[in-house]
Amino acid sequence: LTARALDSLAVPYSATLGYSLGESTQLVATDIWPDLEGLRQDLLVSSLFTHDLVDPWRAARLVFRMRLDDDFRWANALLLADADEALRSLAGQDRVFLLASLAPGECVVGGEVQALAAWLAPFAGRFTPLADSTAGHCSAARPCAEAYRQLHYRHAQKRPGVDVYFTATGSAEPHEPSALADALTRGILEPLNLPRVVGRMHAEGVRLFLESGPGLGMSRWIGKILEGKPHATAAIHPPGRHDLAPLT
């Protein structure tokens, strides 16, 4: 809806970037993926977001060699630490993963709930449990790789003048089915890296960032990533706003 409003108001934009599921949403919003109904129908019959990557986390259970009746829960947390610090501490861990580098001093980690709690103990006061418990953006999603790519291999049409960036590749990708499916699949198997891709966007001339999704998380992260560099951010739907009034 926001993308349609921007188009109707003739607001020009030359690049897009999403976070997590927002990376596929940007393809719908820009009409690079024109078949929204086909995507909706495929999602209805897919087990990816009903069983495999979410409770009961069938993909992670396969990786950890656990049965469906074994007690298992996955949890994610926002950690106030650089991703590099988290990675150093994660050395030797096989059930806790770095899921995303958000900005300097912020990252997301996740894993089997007991292993995650034990690993987070030394970071007391520096983490917040997240409501989202998707077991993605790490190797625990690997059993889903082929199904994930098949779901995201879709008819695509070119949107001239709009570069579509992805956190997994750190760059803009061609508006082609294979390239887009590969980028999205890589993103479910690897940690997201916002500082790298935002830095690339800035290096390639992007200066104004308009957040069209709910909240202002991306605006805040981009502000931290580009601190000291020329740029501006704005959020269309900050907390407490549920209309398009900021566009007027």
Coordinates of N, CA and C in Angstrom, one line a residue:
L1 N 0.8 -1.2 0.0 CA 0.0 0.0 0.0 C 0.9 1.3 0.0
T2 N 1.9 1.3 0.8 CA 2.8 2.4 0.9 C 3.5 2.7 -0.4
A3 N 3.9 1.6 -1.0 CA 4.6 1.7 -2.3 C 3.7 2.2 -3.4
R4 N 2.4 1.8 -3.3 CA 1.4 2.3 -4.3 C 1.2 3.8 -4.1
A5 N 1.2 4.2 -2.8 CA 1.0 5.6 -2.5 C 2.2 6.5 -3.0
L6 N 3.4 5.9 -2.8 CA 4.6 6.7 -3.3 C 4.5 6.8 -4.8
D7 N 4.1 5.7 -5.5 CA 4.0 5.8 -6.9 C 3.0 6.8 -7.4
S8 N 1.8 6.8 -6.7 CA 0.7 7.7 -7.1 C 1.1 9.2 -6.8
L9 N 2.0 9.4 -5.8 CA 2.4 10.8 -5.5 C 3.7 11.1 -6.3
A10 N 4.1 10.2 -7.2 CA 5.3 10.4 -8.1 C 6.5 10.7 -7.2
V11 N 6.6 10.0 -6.1 CA 7.9 10.1 -5.3 C 8.9 9.3 -5.9
P12 N 10.0 9.8 -6.4 CA 11.0 9.0 -7.1 C 11.9 8.3 -6.1
Y13 N 12.3 7.1 -6.5 CA 13.3 6.3 -5.7 C 14.1 5.5 -6.7
S14 N 15.3 5.3 -6.3 CA 16.3 4.6 -7.2 C 16.8 3.3 -6.6
A15 N 16.4 2.9 -5.4 CA 16.9 1.7 -4.8 C 16.0 1.3 -3.7
T16 N 15.9 0.0 -3.4 CA 15.2 -0.6 -2.3 C 16.0 -1.6 -1.5
L17 N 15.6 -1.7 -0.2 CA 16.3 -2.7 0.7 C 15.3 -3.1 1.7
G18 N 15.2 -4.4 1.9 CA 14.4 -5.0 3.0 C 15.2 -5.7 4.0
Y19 N 14.5 -6.0 5.1 CA 15.1 -6.7 6.2 C 14.3 -8.0 6.4
S20 N 15.0 -9.1 6.4 CA 14.4 -10.5 6.6 C 13.3 -10.7 5.5
L21 N 12.0 -10.9 6.0 CA 11.0 -11.1 5.0 C 10.7 -9.9 4.1
G22 N 11.2 -8.8 4.6 CA 11.0 -7.5 3.8 C 11.8 -7.6 2.5
E23 N 12.8 -8.5 2.4 CA 13.5 -8.6 1.2 C 12.7 -9.2 0.0
S24 N 11.8 -10.1 0.4 CA 10.8 -10.5 -0.7 C 9.7 -9.6 -0.8
T25 N 9.3 -8.9 0.2 CA 8.2 -7.9 0.2 C 8.6 -6.8 -0.8
Q26 N 9.8 -6.4 -0.8 CA 10.2 -5.3 -1.7 C 10.0 -5.7 -3.2
L27 N 10.1 -7.0 -3.5 CA 9.9 -7.4 -4.9 C 8.5 -7.3 -5.3
V28 N 7.6 -7.6 -4.3 CA 6.1 -7.4 -4.6 C 5.8 -5.9 -4.7
A29 N 6.3 -5.1 -3.7 CA 6.0 -3.7 -3.7 C 6.4 -2.9 -4.9
T30 N 7.5 -3.4 -5.5 CA 8.0 -2.7 -6.7 C 7.5 -3.3 -8.0
D31 N 6.6 -4.3 -7.9 CA 6.1 -5.0 -9.1 C 7.1 -5.8 -9.8
I32 N 8.3 -6.0 -9.3 CA 9.2 -6.9 -9.9 C 8.7 -8.3 -9.9
W33 N 8.0 -8.7 -8.8 CA 7.2 -9.9 -8.7 C 5.7 -9.4 -9.0
P34 N 5.2 -9.6 -10.1 CA 3.8 -9.0 -10.4 C 2.7 -10.0 -10.0
D35 N 3.0 -11.3 -9.7 CA 2.0 -12.2 -9.5 C 1.8 -12.4 -8.0
L36 N 1.1 -11.4 -7.3 CA 0.9 -11.5 -5.9 C 0.0 -12.6 -5.5
E37 N -1.1 -12.9 -6.3 CA -2.0 -14.0 -6.0 C -1.3 -15.3 -6.1
G38 N -0.4 -15.5 -7.1 CA 0.3 -16.7 -7.2 C 1.2 -17.0 -6.0
L39 N 1.8 -15.9 -5.5 CA 2.7 -16.0 -4.3 C 1.8 -16.4 -3.1
R40 N 0.7 -15.7 -3.0 CA -0.2 -16.0 -1.8 C -0.6 -17.5 -1.8
Q41 N -1.0 -18.0 -3.0 CA -1.4 -19.4 -3.1 C -0.3 -20.4 -2.7
D42 N 0.9 -20.1 -3.2 CA 2.1 -20.9 -2.9 C 2.4 -20.9 -1.4
L43 N 2.2 -19.8 -0.8 CA 2.5 -19.7 0.6 C 1.5 -20.5 1.4
L44 N 0.3 -20.6 0.9 CA -0.8 -21.3 1.6 C -0.5 -22.8 1.7
V45 N 0.2 -23.3 0.7 CA 0.5 -24.8 0.7 C 1.9 -25.1 1.1
S46 N 2.7 -24.1 1.3 CA 4.1 -24.3 1.8 C 4.1 -24.6 3.3
S47 N 5.0 -25.5 3.7 CA 5.2 -25.7 5.2 C 6.3 -24.9 5.7
L48 N 7.0 -24.0 4.9 CA 8.1 -23.3 5.4 C 7.8 -22.4 6.6
F49 N 6.7 -21.7 6.5 CA 6.4 -20.7 7.6 C 5.3 -21.2 8.5
T50 N 5.0 -22.5 8.4 CA 4.0 -23.1 9.3 C 4.6 -24.2 10.2
H51 N 5.6 -24.9 9.7 CA 6.2 -26.0 10.4 C 7.7 -26.0 10.4
D52 N 8.3 -25.6 9.3 CA 9.8 -25.9 9.0 C 10.7 -24.9 9.7
L53 N 10.4 -23.6 9.6 CA 11.2 -22.5 10.1 C 10.7 -22.0 11.4
V54 N 9.4 -22.3 11.7 CA 8.8 -21.9 13.0 C 8.3 -23.2 13.7
D55 N 7.8 -22.9 14.9 CA 7.3 -24.0 15.7 C 6.4 -25.0 14.9
P56 N 6.8 -26.3 14.8 CA 7.8 -27.1 15.7 C 9.2 -27.1 15.2
W57 N 9.6 -26.2 14.2 CA 11.0 -26.0 13.8 C 11.6 -27.3 13.2
R58 N 10.9 -27.9 12.2 CA 11.3 -29.2 11.7 C 12.7 -29.1 11.1
A59 N 13.1 -28.0 10.4 CA 14.4 -27.9 9.8 C 15.5 -28.0 10.9
A60 N 15.4 -27.2 11.9 CA 16.4 -27.2 13.0 C 16.4 -28.6 13.7
R61 N 15.3 -29.3 13.8 CA 15.3 -30.6 14.4 C 16.1 -31.6 13.6
L62 N 15.9 -31.5 12.3 CA 16.7 -32.3 11.4 C 18.2 -32.1 11.6
V63 N 18.6 -30.8 11.6 CA 20.0 -30.5 11.8 C 20.5 -31.0 13.1
F64 N 19.7 -30.9 14.2 CA 20.2 -31.3 15.5 C 19.8 -32.8 15.8
R65 N 19.3 -33.5 14.7 CA 19.0 -34.9 14.8 C 18.0 -35.2 16.0
M66 N 16.9 -34.4 16.0 CA 15.9 -34.6 17.0 C 14.6 -35.0 16.4
R67 N 13.8 -35.8 17.1 CA 12.5 -36.2 16.7 C 11.5 -35.2 16.9
L68 N 10.3 -35.3 16.2 CA 9.3 -34.3 16.4 C 8.7 -34.4 17.8
D69 N 8.8 -35.5 18.5 CA 8.2 -35.6 19.9 C 9.3 -35.2 20.9
D70 N 10.5 -34.9 20.5 CA 11.5 -34.5 21.5 C 11.2 -33.0 21.9
D71 N 11.5 -32.7 23.2 CA 11.3 -31.4 23.7 C 12.3 -30.4 23.0
F72 N 11.8 -29.4 22.3 CA 12.7 -28.5 21.6 C 12.0 -27.2 21.4
R73 N 12.7 -26.1 21.7 CA 12.2 -24.8 21.4 C 13.3 -23.9 20.9
W74 N 13.0 -23.0 20.0 CA 13.9 -22.1 19.4 C 13.6 -20.7 19.9
A75 N 14.6 -19.9 20.2 CA 14.4 -18.5 20.6 C 15.4 -17.6 20.0
N76 N 15.0 -16.3 19.8 CA 15.9 -15.3 19.3 C 16.0 -14.1 20.3
A77 N 17.1 -13.4 20.2 CA 17.3 -12.2 21.1 C 18.1 -11.1 20.4
L78 N 17.8 -9.9 20.7 CA 18.5 -8.8 20.3 C 19.7 -8.6 21.3
L79 N 20.9 -8.5 20.8 CA 22.1 -8.4 21.6 C 22.8 -7.1 21.4
L80 N 23.0 -6.3 22.4 CA 23.7 -5.1 22.3 C 25.2 -5.3 22.3
A81 N 25.7 -5.8 21.2 CA 27.1 -6.1 21.0 C 27.4 -6.1 19.5
D82 N 28.6 -5.8 19.1 CA 29.0 -5.9 17.7 C 28.9 -7.3 17.2
A83 N 28.6 -7.5 16.0 CA 28.5 -8.9 15.5 C 29.8 -9.6 15.6
D84 N 30.9 -8.9 15.5 CA 32.2 -9.6 15.6 C 32.4 -10.1 17.0
E85 N 32.0 -9.4 18.0 CA 32.1 -9.8 19.4 C 31.3 -11.1 19.6
A86 N 30.1 -11.0 19.1 CA 29.2 -12.2 19.2 C 29.8 -13.4 18.5
L87 N 30.4 -13.2 17.3 CA 31.0 -14.4 16.6 C 32.1 -15.0 17.4
R88 N 33.0 -14.1 18.0 CA 34.1 -14.7 18.7 C 33.6 -15.5 19.9
S89 N 32.5 -15.0 20.5 CA 32.0 -15.8 21.7 C 31.3 -17.0 21.2
L90 N 30.8 -17.1 20.0 CA 30.1 -18.2 19.5 C 31.0 -19.3 19.0
A91 N 32.3 -19.1 19.0 CA 33.2 -20.2 18.5 C 33.0 -21.5 19.4
G92 N 32.7 -22.6 18.7 CA 32.5 -23.8 19.3 C 31.1 -24.1 19.6
Q93 N 30.2 -23.2 19.4 CA 28.8 -23.4 19.7 C 28.1 -24.1 18.5
D94 N 27.3 -25.1 18.7 CA 26.6 -25.7 17.6 C 25.1 -25.6 17.6
R95 N 24.6 -24.9 18.7 CA 23.1 -24.7 18.8 C 22.7 -23.3 19.0
V96 N 23.7 -22.4 18.9 CA 23.4 -20.9 19.0 C 24.1 -20.3 17.8
F97 N 23.5 -19.3 17.2 CA 23.9 -18.7 15.9 C 23.8 -17.2 15.9
L98 N 24.7 -16.6 15.2 CA 24.5 -15.2 14.8 C 23.5 -15.2 13.6
L99 N 22.4 -14.4 13.8 CA 21.4 -14.3 12.7 C 21.4 -13.0 11.9
A100 N 21.9 -12.0 12.6 CA 21.9 -10.7 11.8 C 22.9 -9.7 12.5
S101 N 23.6 -9.0 11.7 CA 24.4 -7.8 12.1 C 23.5 -6.6 11.7
L102 N 23.1 -5.9 12.7 CA 22.1 -4.8 12.4 C 22.8 -3.4 12.3
A103 N 23.7 -3.1 13.2 CA 24.4 -1.8 13.2 C 25.5 -1.9 14.2
P104 N 26.4 -1.0 14.3 CA 27.4 -1.0 15.3 C 26.8 -1.2 16.7
G105 N 27.2 -2.2 17.4 CA 26.7 -2.4 18.8 C 25.4 -3.1 18.8
E106 N 24.8 -3.7 17.7 CA 23.6 -4.4 17.7 C 23.6 -5.6 16.8
C107 N 23.1 -6.7 17.3 CA 23.0 -7.9 16.4 C 21.9 -8.8 16.9
V108 N 21.5 -9.8 16.2 CA 20.5 -10.7 16.6 C 21.1 -12.1 16.7
V109 N 20.8 -12.8 17.7 CA 21.3 -14.2 17.9 C 20.1 -15.1 18.1
G110 N 20.3 -16.4 17.9 CA 19.2 -17.3 18.1 C 19.7 -18.7 18.2
G111 N 18.8 -19.6 18.7 CA 19.2 -21.0 18.8 C 18.3 -21.8 19.8
E112 N 18.6 -23.0 20.0 CA 17.9 -23.8 21.0 C 17.8 -23.1 22.3
V113 N 16.6 -23.0 22.9 CA 16.3 -22.1 24.0 C 17.3 -22.2 25.2
Q114 N 17.6 -23.4 25.6 CA 18.4 -23.6 26.7 C 19.9 -23.3 26.4
A115 N 20.4 -23.7 25.2 CA 21.7 -23.3 24.8 C 21.9 -21.8 24.7
L116 N 20.8 -21.2 24.1 CA 20.9 -19.7 24.0 C 20.9 -19.0 25.3
A117 N 20.1 -19.5 26.3 CA 20.1 -18.8 27.6 C 21.5 -19.0 28.3
A118 N 22.1 -20.1 28.1 CA 23.4 -20.3 28.8 C 24.4 -19.5 28.1
W119 N 24.4 -19.3 26.8 CA 25.4 -18.5 26.1 C 25.2 -17.0 26.4
L120 N 23.9 -16.6 26.6 CA 23.7 -15.2 26.8 C 24.0 -14.8 28.3
A121 N 24.1 -15.7 29.2 CA 24.3 -15.4 30.6 C 25.4 -14.4 30.8
P122 N 26.6 -14.5 30.2 CA 27.6 -13.5 30.4 C 27.3 -12.1 29.9
F123 N 26.2 -12.0 29.1 CA 25.8 -10.7 28.5 C 24.6 -10.1 29.2
A124 N 24.5 -10.5 30.5 CA 23.3 -10.0 31.3 C 23.2 -8.5 31.2
G125 N 22.0 -8.0 31.0 CA 21.7 -6.6 30.8 C 22.0 -6.1 29.4
R126 N 22.4 -6.9 28.5 CA 22.8 -6.4 27.2 C 21.9 -7.1 26.1
F127 N 20.9 -7.8 26.5 CA 20.1 -8.5 25.5 C 18.6 -8.4 25.8
T128 N 17.8 -8.6 24.8 CA 16.3 -8.5 24.9 C 15.7 -9.7 24.2
P129 N 15.0 -10.6 24.8 CA 14.3 -11.7 24.0 C 13.4 -11.1 23.0
L130 N 13.3 -11.7 21.8 CA 12.4 -11.3 20.7 C 11.2 -12.2 20.6
A131 N 10.1 -11.6 20.2 CA 8.9 -12.3 20.1 C 9.0 -13.3 18.9
D132 N 9.7 -12.9 17.8 CA 9.9 -13.7 16.7 C 10.8 -14.9 17.0
S133 N 10.4 -16.1 16.7 CA 11.2 -17.3 17.0 C 11.5 -18.1 15.7
T134 N 11.6 -17.4 14.6 CA 11.9 -18.1 13.4 C 13.4 -18.6 13.4
A135 N 13.6 -19.8 13.0 CA 14.9 -20.4 13.0 C 15.5 -20.3 11.6
G136 N 15.8 -19.0 11.2 CA 16.3 -18.8 9.9 C 17.6 -17.9 10.0
H137 N 18.1 -17.6 8.8 CA 19.3 -16.8 8.7 C 20.6 -17.5 9.3
C138 N 20.6 -18.8 9.3 CA 21.7 -19.6 9.8 C 21.6 -21.0 9.2
S139 N 22.6 -21.8 9.5 CA 22.7 -23.1 8.9 C 21.6 -24.0 9.4
A140 N 20.9 -23.7 10.5 CA 19.8 -24.5 11.0 C 18.7 -24.6 10.0
A141 N 18.7 -23.7 9.0 CA 17.6 -23.7 8.0 C 18.0 -24.5 6.8
R142 N 19.2 -25.1 6.8 CA 19.7 -25.7 5.5 C 18.7 -26.8 5.0
P143 N 18.0 -27.6 5.8 CA 17.1 -28.6 5.2 C 16.0 -27.9 4.3
C144 N 15.8 -26.7 4.5 CA 14.7 -26.0 3.8 C 15.3 -25.3 2.5
A145 N 16.5 -25.4 2.2 CA 17.1 -24.6 1.2 C 16.5 -24.8 -0.2
E146 N 16.2 -26.0 -0.6 CA 15.7 -26.3 -1.9 C 14.2 -25.8 -2.0
A147 N 13.4 -26.1 -1.0 CA 12.0 -25.7 -1.0 C 11.9 -24.1 -0.9
Y148 N 12.8 -23.5 -0.2 CA 12.9 -22.1 -0.1 C 13.2 -21.4 -1.4
R149 N 14.1 -22.0 -2.1 CA 14.5 -21.5 -3.5 C 13.3 -21.7 -4.4
Q150 N 12.7 -22.8 -4.4 CA 11.6 -23.1 -5.3 C 10.4 -22.1 -5.1
L151 N 10.2 -21.8 -3.8 CA 9.1 -20.8 -3.5 C 9.4 -19.4 -4.0
H152 N 10.7 -19.1 -4.0 CA 11.1 -17.7 -4.4 C 11.6 -17.6 -5.8
Y153 N 11.6 -18.7 -6.5 CA 11.9 -18.7 -8.0 C 10.6 -18.3 -8.7
R154 N 10.5 -17.0 -9.0 CA 9.2 -16.6 -9.5 C 9.4 -15.7 -10.8
H155 N 8.4 -15.6 -11.6 CA 8.4 -14.7 -12.7 C 8.8 -13.3 -12.2
A156 N 9.7 -12.7 -12.9 CA 10.1 -11.3 -12.5 C 10.1 -10.4 -13.8
Q157 N 9.8 -9.2 -13.5 CA 9.9 -8.2 -14.6 C 10.8 -7.1 -14.2
K158 N 11.5 -6.5 -15.1 CA 12.4 -5.5 -14.8 C 11.7 -4.2 -14.4
R159 N 12.3 -3.5 -13.4 CA 11.9 -2.2 -13.0 C 13.0 -1.2 -13.2
P160 N 13.0 -0.6 -14.5 CA 14.2 0.2 -14.8 C 14.4 1.4 -13.8
G161 N 15.6 1.6 -13.5 CA 16.0 2.7 -12.6 C 15.9 2.4 -11.2
V162 N 15.5 1.1 -10.8 CA 15.4 0.8 -9.4 C 16.4 -0.4 -9.1
D163 N 17.3 -0.2 -8.2 CA 18.3 -1.2 -7.8 C 17.7 -1.9 -6.6
V164 N 17.7 -3.2 -6.6 CA 17.1 -4.0 -5.4 C 18.3 -4.6 -4.7
Y165 N 18.5 -4.2 -3.5 CA 19.7 -4.7 -2.7 C 19.3 -5.8 -1.7
F166 N 20.2 -6.7 -1.4 CA 20.0 -7.8 -0.5 C 21.1 -7.9 0.6
T167 N 20.7 -8.2 1.8 CA 21.6 -8.2 2.9 C 22.6 -9.4 2.8
A168 N 22.2 -10.5 2.2 CA 23.1 -11.7 2.1 C 24.2 -11.4 1.1
T169 N 23.9 -10.8 0.0 CA 24.9 -10.6 -1.1 C 25.7 -9.3 -0.9
G170 N 25.0 -8.4 -0.2 CA 25.7 -7.1 0.0 C 25.6 -6.2 -1.2
S171 N 24.8 -6.5 -2.1 CA 24.8 -5.7 -3.4 C 23.4 -5.8 -4.0
A172 N 23.2 -5.0 -5.1 CA 22.0 -5.1 -5.9 C 22.1 -6.3 -6.8
E173 N 20.9 -6.9 -7.0 CA 20.9 -8.1 -7.9 C 20.0 -7.8 -9.1
P174 N 20.3 -8.5 -10.2 CA 19.5 -8.4 -11.4 C 18.0 -8.8 -11.2
H175 N 17.1 -8.1 -11.9 CA 15.7 -8.5 -11.8 C 15.4 -9.7 -12.6
E176 N 16.0 -10.8 -12.2 CA 15.9 -12.1 -12.9 C 15.5 -13.2 -11.9
P177 N 14.7 -14.1 -12.3 CA 14.2 -15.2 -11.3 C 15.3 -15.9 -10.6
S178 N 16.4 -16.3 -11.3 CA 17.4 -17.1 -10.7 C 18.2 -16.3 -9.7
A179 N 18.6 -15.0 -10.1 CA 19.4 -14.2 -9.3 C 18.7 -13.8 -8.0
L180 N 17.4 -13.5 -8.1 CA 16.6 -13.1 -7.0 C 16.4 -14.3 -6.0
A181 N 16.1 -15.5 -6.6 CA 15.9 -16.7 -5.8 C 17.2 -17.1 -5.0
D182 N 18.3 -16.9 -5.7 CA 19.6 -17.2 -5.1 C 19.9 -16.3 -3.9
A183 N 19.6 -15.0 -4.1 CA 19.9 -14.0 -3.1 C 19.0 -14.3 -1.8
L184 N 17.7 -14.6 -2.1 CA 16.8 -14.8 -1.0 C 17.1 -16.1 -0.3
T185 N 17.5 -17.1 -1.0 CA 17.9 -18.4 -0.4 C 19.1 -18.3 0.4
R186 N 20.1 -17.5 -0.1 CA 21.3 -17.3 0.7 C 21.0 -16.6 2.0
G187 N 20.0 -15.7 1.9 CA 19.6 -14.9 3.1 C 19.0 -15.7 4.2
I188 N 18.4 -16.8 3.9 CA 17.8 -17.7 4.9 C 18.8 -18.6 5.5
L189 N 19.9 -18.8 4.8 CA 21.0 -19.7 5.3 C 22.2 -19.0 5.9
E190 N 22.3 -17.7 5.8 CA 23.4 -17.0 6.3 C 22.9 -15.8 7.2
P191 N 23.7 -15.3 8.1 CA 23.4 -14.1 8.8 C 23.2 -12.9 7.9
L192 N 22.2 -12.1 8.2 CA 21.9 -10.9 7.5 C 23.0 -9.8 7.9
N193 N 23.5 -9.0 6.9 CA 24.5 -8.1 7.2 C 24.1 -6.7 6.7
L194 N 23.4 -6.0 7.6 CA 23.0 -4.6 7.2 C 24.1 -3.6 7.0
P195 N 25.1 -3.6 7.9 CA 26.2 -2.6 7.7 C 26.9 -2.7 6.4
R196 N 27.1 -3.9 5.9 CA 27.8 -4.1 4.6 C 26.9 -3.6 3.5
V197 N 25.6 -4.0 3.4 CA 24.8 -3.6 2.3 C 24.5 -2.1 2.3
V198 N 24.2 -1.5 3.5 CA 24.0 -0.1 3.6 C 25.2 0.7 3.2
G199 N 26.4 0.2 3.6 CA 27.6 0.9 3.2 C 27.8 0.9 1.7
R200 N 27.4 -0.3 1.1 CA 27.5 -0.4 -0.4 C 26.5 0.6 -1.0
M201 N 25.3 0.7 -0.5 CA 24.3 1.6 -1.1 C 24.8 3.0 -1.0
H202 N 25.4 3.4 0.1 CA 25.9 4.7 0.3 C 27.1 5.0 -0.7
A203 N 27.9 4.0 -0.8 CA 29.1 4.2 -1.7 C 28.6 4.3 -3.2
E204 N 27.4 3.8 -3.5 CA 26.9 3.9 -4.9 C 25.9 5.0 -5.0
G205 N 25.9 5.9 -4.0 CA 25.2 7.2 -4.2 C 23.9 7.4 -3.5
V206 N 23.4 6.4 -2.8 CA 22.2 6.5 -2.0 C 22.4 7.4 -0.8
R207 N 21.6 8.4 -0.6 CA 21.8 9.4 0.5 C 20.5 9.5 1.3
L208 N 19.3 9.3 0.7 CA 18.1 9.5 1.4 C 17.4 8.2 1.5
F209 N 17.0 7.8 2.8 CA 16.4 6.5 3.1 C 15.0 6.7 3.7
L210 N 14.0 6.2 3.0 CA 12.6 6.4 3.5 C 12.1 5.0 3.9
E211 N 11.8 4.8 5.2 CA 11.4 3.5 5.7 C 9.9 3.4 5.5
S212 N 9.5 2.5 4.7 CA 8.0 2.3 4.4 C 7.3 1.3 5.2
G213 N 8.0 0.5 5.9 CA 7.4 -0.6 6.7 C 7.0 0.0 8.1
P214 N 6.5 -0.9 9.0 CA 6.1 -0.4 10.3 C 7.3 -0.1 11.2
G215 N 7.2 0.9 12.1 CA 8.2 1.2 13.0 C 9.3 2.0 12.4
L216 N 10.4 2.1 13.1 CA 11.6 2.9 12.6 C 12.9 2.2 12.9
G217 N 12.8 0.9 13.0 CA 14.1 0.2 13.2 C 15.1 0.4 12.2
M218 N 14.7 0.2 10.9 CA 15.7 0.4 9.8 C 16.3 1.8 9.8
S219 N 15.4 2.8 10.1 CA 15.9 4.2 10.1 C 17.0 4.4 11.2
R220 N 16.7 3.8 12.3 CA 17.7 3.9 13.4 C 19.0 3.2 13.1
W221 N 18.9 1.9 12.6 CA 20.1 1.2 12.2 C 20.9 1.9 11.2
I222 N 20.2 2.4 10.1 CA 21.0 3.1 9.0 C 21.6 4.3 9.6
G223 N 21.0 5.0 10.5 CA 21.6 6.2 11.1 C 22.9 5.9 11.9
K224 N 22.9 4.7 12.6 CA 24.1 4.3 13.3 C 25.2 3.9 12.3
I225 N 24.8 3.2 11.3 CA 25.7 2.7 10.3 C 26.4 3.8 9.6
L226 N 25.7 4.8 9.2 CA 26.2 5.9 8.4 C 26.5 7.2 9.2
E227 N 26.6 7.0 10.5 CA 27.0 8.1 11.4 C 28.2 8.8 10.9
G228 N 28.2 10.1 10.7 CA 29.3 10.9 10.3 C 29.4 11.0 8.8
K229 N 28.5 10.4 8.0 CA 28.5 10.5 6.6 C 27.2 11.2 6.1
P230 N 27.2 11.9 5.0 CA 26.0 12.6 4.6 C 24.9 11.6 4.2
H231 N 23.8 11.8 4.9 CA 22.6 11.0 4.6 C 21.4 11.5 5.4
A232 N 20.2 11.0 5.1 CA 19.0 11.4 5.9 C 18.1 10.2 5.9
T233 N 17.4 10.0 7.0 CA 16.4 8.9 7.1 C 15.1 9.4 7.6
A234 N 14.0 8.8 7.2 CA 12.7 9.1 7.6 C 11.8 7.9 7.6
A235 N 10.9 7.8 8.6 CA 10.0 6.6 8.7 C 8.6 7.1 8.4
I236 N 7.9 6.4 7.5 CA 6.5 6.7 7.2 C 5.6 6.2 8.2
H237 N 5.9 5.1 8.9 CA 5.0 4.5 9.9 C 5.7 4.4 11.2
P238 N 6.1 5.5 11.9 CA 6.7 5.4 13.2 C 5.7 4.8 14.2
P239 N 6.2 4.4 15.4 CA 5.2 3.8 16.4 C 4.1 4.8 16.7
G240 N 2.9 4.2 16.7 CA 1.7 5.0 17.0 C 1.0 5.6 15.8
R241 N 1.6 5.5 14.6 CA 1.0 5.9 13.4 C 0.6 4.8 12.5
H242 N -0.6 4.7 12.0 CA -1.1 3.6 11.2 C -1.8 4.1 9.9
D243 N -1.4 5.3 9.5 CA -2.0 5.9 8.3 C -0.8 6.4 7.4
L244 N -1.2 7.0 6.3 CA -0.2 7.6 5.4 C 0.0 9.1 5.5
A245 N -0.5 9.6 6.7 CA -0.4 11.1 6.9 C 1.0 11.6 6.7
P246 N 2.1 10.9 7.2 CA 3.4 11.4 7.0 C 3.8 11.7 5.5
L247 N 3.1 11.1 4.6 CA 3.4 11.4 3.2 C 2.9 12.7 2.7
T248 N 1.9 13.3 3.4 CA 1.3 14.5 2.9 C 2.0 15.8 3.4

